[in-house]
Coordinates of C-alpha atoms and ligand atoms in Angstrom, one line a residue:
X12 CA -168.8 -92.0 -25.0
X13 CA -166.3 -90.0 -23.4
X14 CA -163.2 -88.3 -25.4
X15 CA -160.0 -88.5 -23.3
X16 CA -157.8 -85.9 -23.7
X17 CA -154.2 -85.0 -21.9
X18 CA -154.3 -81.2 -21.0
X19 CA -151.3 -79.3 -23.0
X20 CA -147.9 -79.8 -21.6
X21 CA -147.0 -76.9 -19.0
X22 CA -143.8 -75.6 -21.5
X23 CA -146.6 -75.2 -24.1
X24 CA -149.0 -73.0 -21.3
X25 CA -146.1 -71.2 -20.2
X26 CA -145.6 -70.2 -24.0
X27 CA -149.0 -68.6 -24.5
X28 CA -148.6 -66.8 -21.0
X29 CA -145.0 -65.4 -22.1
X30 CA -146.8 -64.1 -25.5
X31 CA -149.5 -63.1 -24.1
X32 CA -147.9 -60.6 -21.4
X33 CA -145.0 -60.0 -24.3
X34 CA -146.6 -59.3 -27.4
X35 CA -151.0 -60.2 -26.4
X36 CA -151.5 -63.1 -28.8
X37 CA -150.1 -66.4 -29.3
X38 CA -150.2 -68.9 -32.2
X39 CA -150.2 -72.5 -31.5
X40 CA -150.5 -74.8 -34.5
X41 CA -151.7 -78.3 -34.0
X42 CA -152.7 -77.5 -30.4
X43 CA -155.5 -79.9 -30.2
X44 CA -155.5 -83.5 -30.0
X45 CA -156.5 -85.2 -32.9
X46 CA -159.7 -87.3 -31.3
X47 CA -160.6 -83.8 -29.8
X48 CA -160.5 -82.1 -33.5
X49 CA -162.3 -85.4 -35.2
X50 CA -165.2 -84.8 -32.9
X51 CA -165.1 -81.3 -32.9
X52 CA -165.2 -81.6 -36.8
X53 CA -168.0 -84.2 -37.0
X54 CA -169.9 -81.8 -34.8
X55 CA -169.8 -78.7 -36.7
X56 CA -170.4 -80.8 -40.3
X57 CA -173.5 -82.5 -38.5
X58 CA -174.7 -78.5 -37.6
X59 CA -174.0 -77.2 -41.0
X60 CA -175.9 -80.1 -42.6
X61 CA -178.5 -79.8 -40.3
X62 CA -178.4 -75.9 -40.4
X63 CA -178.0 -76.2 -36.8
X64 CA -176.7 -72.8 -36.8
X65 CA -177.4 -69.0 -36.3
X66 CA -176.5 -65.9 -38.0
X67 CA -173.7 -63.9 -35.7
X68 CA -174.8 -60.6 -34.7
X69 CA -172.1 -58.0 -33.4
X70 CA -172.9 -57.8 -29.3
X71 CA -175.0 -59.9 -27.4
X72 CA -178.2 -59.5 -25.3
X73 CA -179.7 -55.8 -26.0
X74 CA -176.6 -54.5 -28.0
X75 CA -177.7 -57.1 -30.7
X76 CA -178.0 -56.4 -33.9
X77 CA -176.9 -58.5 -37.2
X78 CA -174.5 -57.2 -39.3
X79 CA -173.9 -58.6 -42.7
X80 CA -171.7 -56.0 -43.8
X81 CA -169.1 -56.1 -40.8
X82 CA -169.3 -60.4 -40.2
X83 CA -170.5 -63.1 -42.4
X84 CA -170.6 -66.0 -39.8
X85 CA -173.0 -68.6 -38.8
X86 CA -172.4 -69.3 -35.1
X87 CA -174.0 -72.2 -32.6
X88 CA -173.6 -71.4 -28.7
X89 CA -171.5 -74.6 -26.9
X90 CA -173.8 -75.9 -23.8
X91 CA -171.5 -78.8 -22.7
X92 CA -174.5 -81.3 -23.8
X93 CA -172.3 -83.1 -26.3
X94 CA -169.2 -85.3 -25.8
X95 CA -167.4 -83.1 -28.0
X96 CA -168.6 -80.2 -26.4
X97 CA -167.5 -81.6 -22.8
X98 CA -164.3 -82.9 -24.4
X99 CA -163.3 -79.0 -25.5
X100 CA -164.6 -77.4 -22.5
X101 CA -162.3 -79.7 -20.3
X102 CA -159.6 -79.0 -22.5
X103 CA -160.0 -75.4 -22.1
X104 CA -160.0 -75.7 -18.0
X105 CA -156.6 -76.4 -17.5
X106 CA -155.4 -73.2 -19.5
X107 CA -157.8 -71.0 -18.1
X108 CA -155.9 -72.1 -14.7
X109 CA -152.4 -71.7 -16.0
X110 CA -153.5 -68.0 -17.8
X111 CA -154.7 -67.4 -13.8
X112 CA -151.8 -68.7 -12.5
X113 CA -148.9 -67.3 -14.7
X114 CA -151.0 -63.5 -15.1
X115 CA -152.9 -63.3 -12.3
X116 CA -155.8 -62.1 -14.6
X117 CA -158.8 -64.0 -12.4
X118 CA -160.7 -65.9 -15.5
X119 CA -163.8 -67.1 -14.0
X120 CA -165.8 -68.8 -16.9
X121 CA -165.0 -69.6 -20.4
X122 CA -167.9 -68.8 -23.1
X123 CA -167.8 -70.1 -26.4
X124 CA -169.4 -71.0 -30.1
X125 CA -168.7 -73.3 -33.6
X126 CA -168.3 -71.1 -36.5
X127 CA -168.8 -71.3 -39.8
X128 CA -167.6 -69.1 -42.4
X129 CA -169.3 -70.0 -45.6
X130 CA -167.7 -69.1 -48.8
X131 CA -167.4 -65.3 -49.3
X132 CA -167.6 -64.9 -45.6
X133 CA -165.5 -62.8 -43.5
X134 CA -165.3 -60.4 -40.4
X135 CA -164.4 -57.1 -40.5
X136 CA -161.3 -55.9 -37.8
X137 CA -162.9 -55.1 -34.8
X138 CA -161.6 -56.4 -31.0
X139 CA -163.5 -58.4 -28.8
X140 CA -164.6 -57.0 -26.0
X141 CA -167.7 -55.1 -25.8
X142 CA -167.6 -51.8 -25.1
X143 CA -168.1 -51.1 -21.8
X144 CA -168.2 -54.1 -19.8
X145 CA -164.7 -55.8 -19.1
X146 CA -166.1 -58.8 -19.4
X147 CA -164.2 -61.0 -22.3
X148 CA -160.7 -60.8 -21.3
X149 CA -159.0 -63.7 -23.1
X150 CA -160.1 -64.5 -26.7
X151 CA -159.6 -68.0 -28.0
X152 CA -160.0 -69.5 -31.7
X153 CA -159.4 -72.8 -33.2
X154 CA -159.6 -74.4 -36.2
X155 CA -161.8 -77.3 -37.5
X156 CA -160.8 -77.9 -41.3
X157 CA -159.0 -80.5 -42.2
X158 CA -156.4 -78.5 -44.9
X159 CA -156.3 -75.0 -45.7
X160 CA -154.4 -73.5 -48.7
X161 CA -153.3 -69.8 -49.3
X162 CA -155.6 -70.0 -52.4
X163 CA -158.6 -70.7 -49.9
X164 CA -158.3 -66.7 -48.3
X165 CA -160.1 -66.9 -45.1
X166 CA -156.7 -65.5 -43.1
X167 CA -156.6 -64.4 -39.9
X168 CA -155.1 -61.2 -40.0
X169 CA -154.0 -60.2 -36.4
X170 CA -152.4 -56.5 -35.5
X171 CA -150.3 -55.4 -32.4
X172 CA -152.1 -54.5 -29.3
X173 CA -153.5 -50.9 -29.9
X174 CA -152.6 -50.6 -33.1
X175 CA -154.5 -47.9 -35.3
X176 CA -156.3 -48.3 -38.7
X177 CA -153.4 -48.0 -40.8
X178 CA -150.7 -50.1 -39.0
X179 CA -148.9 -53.2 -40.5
X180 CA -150.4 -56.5 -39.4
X181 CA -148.2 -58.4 -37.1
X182 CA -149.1 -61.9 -38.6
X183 CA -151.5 -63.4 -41.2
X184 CA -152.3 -66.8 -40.1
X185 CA -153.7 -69.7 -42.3
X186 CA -156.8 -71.9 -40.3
X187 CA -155.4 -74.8 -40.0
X188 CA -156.6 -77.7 -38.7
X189 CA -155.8 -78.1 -34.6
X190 CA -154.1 -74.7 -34.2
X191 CA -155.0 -72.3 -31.6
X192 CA -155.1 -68.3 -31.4
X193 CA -154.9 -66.9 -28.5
X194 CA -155.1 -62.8 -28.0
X195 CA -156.1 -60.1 -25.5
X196 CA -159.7 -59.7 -26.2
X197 CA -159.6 -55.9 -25.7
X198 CA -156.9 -54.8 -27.1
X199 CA -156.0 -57.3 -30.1
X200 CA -157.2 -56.0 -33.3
X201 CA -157.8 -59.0 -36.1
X202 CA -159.9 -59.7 -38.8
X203 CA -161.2 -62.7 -40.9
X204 CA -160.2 -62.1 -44.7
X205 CA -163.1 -63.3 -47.4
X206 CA -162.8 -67.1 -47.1
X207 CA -163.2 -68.7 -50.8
X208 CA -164.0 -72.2 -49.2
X209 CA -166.2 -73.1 -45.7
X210 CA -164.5 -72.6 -43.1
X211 CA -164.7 -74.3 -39.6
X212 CA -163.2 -73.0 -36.6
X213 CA -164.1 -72.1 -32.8
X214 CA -164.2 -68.9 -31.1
X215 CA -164.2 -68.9 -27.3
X216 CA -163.4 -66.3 -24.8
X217 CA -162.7 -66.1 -21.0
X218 CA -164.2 -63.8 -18.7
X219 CA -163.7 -62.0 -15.8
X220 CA -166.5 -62.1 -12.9
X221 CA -168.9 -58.9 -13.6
X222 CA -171.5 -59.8 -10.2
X223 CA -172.0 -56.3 -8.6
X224 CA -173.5 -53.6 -8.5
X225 CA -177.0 -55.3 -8.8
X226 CA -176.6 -57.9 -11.2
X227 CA -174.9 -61.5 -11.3
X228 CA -173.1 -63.0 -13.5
X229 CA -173.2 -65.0 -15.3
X230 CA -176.3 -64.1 -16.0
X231 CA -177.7 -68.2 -16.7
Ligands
AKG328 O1 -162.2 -67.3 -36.9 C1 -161.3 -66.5 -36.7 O2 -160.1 -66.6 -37.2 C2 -161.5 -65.3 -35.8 C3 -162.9 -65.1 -35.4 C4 -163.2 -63.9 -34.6 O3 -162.4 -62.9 -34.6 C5 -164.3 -63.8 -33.6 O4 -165.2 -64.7 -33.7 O5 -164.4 -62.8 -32.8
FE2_329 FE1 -162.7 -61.7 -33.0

């Protein structure tokens, strides 16, 4: 069964993009549509009861390594082989082609994972690009649970672009159900504060084309 879903409004794209160049993240609560979020939702329960899910490392490929004591996540790599899964990533298509159009920043594919925080999870601040490689350019995040109280931690503390250890945040965000984060993956510093209840979200990132000297990409 196919999930229809109407892409965001333009005056909504054009928001992110005018955050994005203004300020490098954008919050968007209730972002998704709700049959988009329902199947989302049953998806990541079904992998968490089925413990369809990986721990997170920090890196990927040969910079892998797990570690517990920067990010407590369990994370499942999206294919596209599920409705819900083909639902999201046609969702995501339309932004990645206003982001191009209104930056000019040439996204070329879109990468992304369910995660689950369980309770006492958490991630560390860090950005997220990987050193070295300008390959995630646009990070996204949404949120799968269906309500979320201060009580509940699991915040989304975001800084402003560059900013050092000891700067104030520039927002502390609740993960609520159907919003959307958007940030510069490079330069956006954020963290995950310990979460006393599961937590369900998304993390997805657009990247720039890395083919050249003697390798492809992507790399599948
Ligand atoms: O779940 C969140 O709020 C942020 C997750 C995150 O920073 C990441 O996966 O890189
Ligand atoms: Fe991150």
């Amino acid at each position: 069964m196919d999930i229809a879903v109407a892409p965001p409004g333009d005056n909504r794209l054009g928001v992110i993009a005018g955050d994005l160049s203004l300020k490098g993240w954008s919050w968007q609560p209730d972002m998704l549509p709700d049959a988009l979020v329902s199947a989302l939702r049953a998806e990541i329960l079904e992998r968490d009861r089925e413990q369809d899910l990986d721990p997170a490392g920090i890196g990927r490929e040969d910079m892998f390594q797990l570690a517990r004591d920067v990010r407590r996540t369990r994370i499942s790599w999206m294919d596209g082989s599920t409705p819900a899964q083909k639902a999201f990533l046609a969702w995501a298509e339309p932004i990645r082609e206003s982001l191009n159009r209104a930056l000019m920043l040439g996204l070329f594919d879109f990468e992304a994972c369910f995660a689950v925080y369980p309770v006492d999870g958490f991630y560390d601040r860090h950005v997220d690009s990987f050193e070295g490689a300008r390959n995630r350019v646009i990070s996204l995040v949404v949120y799968l649970n269906e309500a979320w109280s201060d009580e509940n931690g699991g915040a989304l503390v975001i800084w402003p672009e560059g900013a050092d250890d000891g700067a104030v945040p520039a927002a502390r965000l609740l993960p609520e159900g159907a919003g959307a984060v958007f940030m510069l993956s490079e330069t956006v510093p954020h963290a995950v504060e310990v979460t006393h209840a599961r937590r369900y979200g998304i993390a997805g990132w657009w990247r720039v084309n890395q083919s050249g000297d003697g390798r492809v990409d992507p790399l599948t």
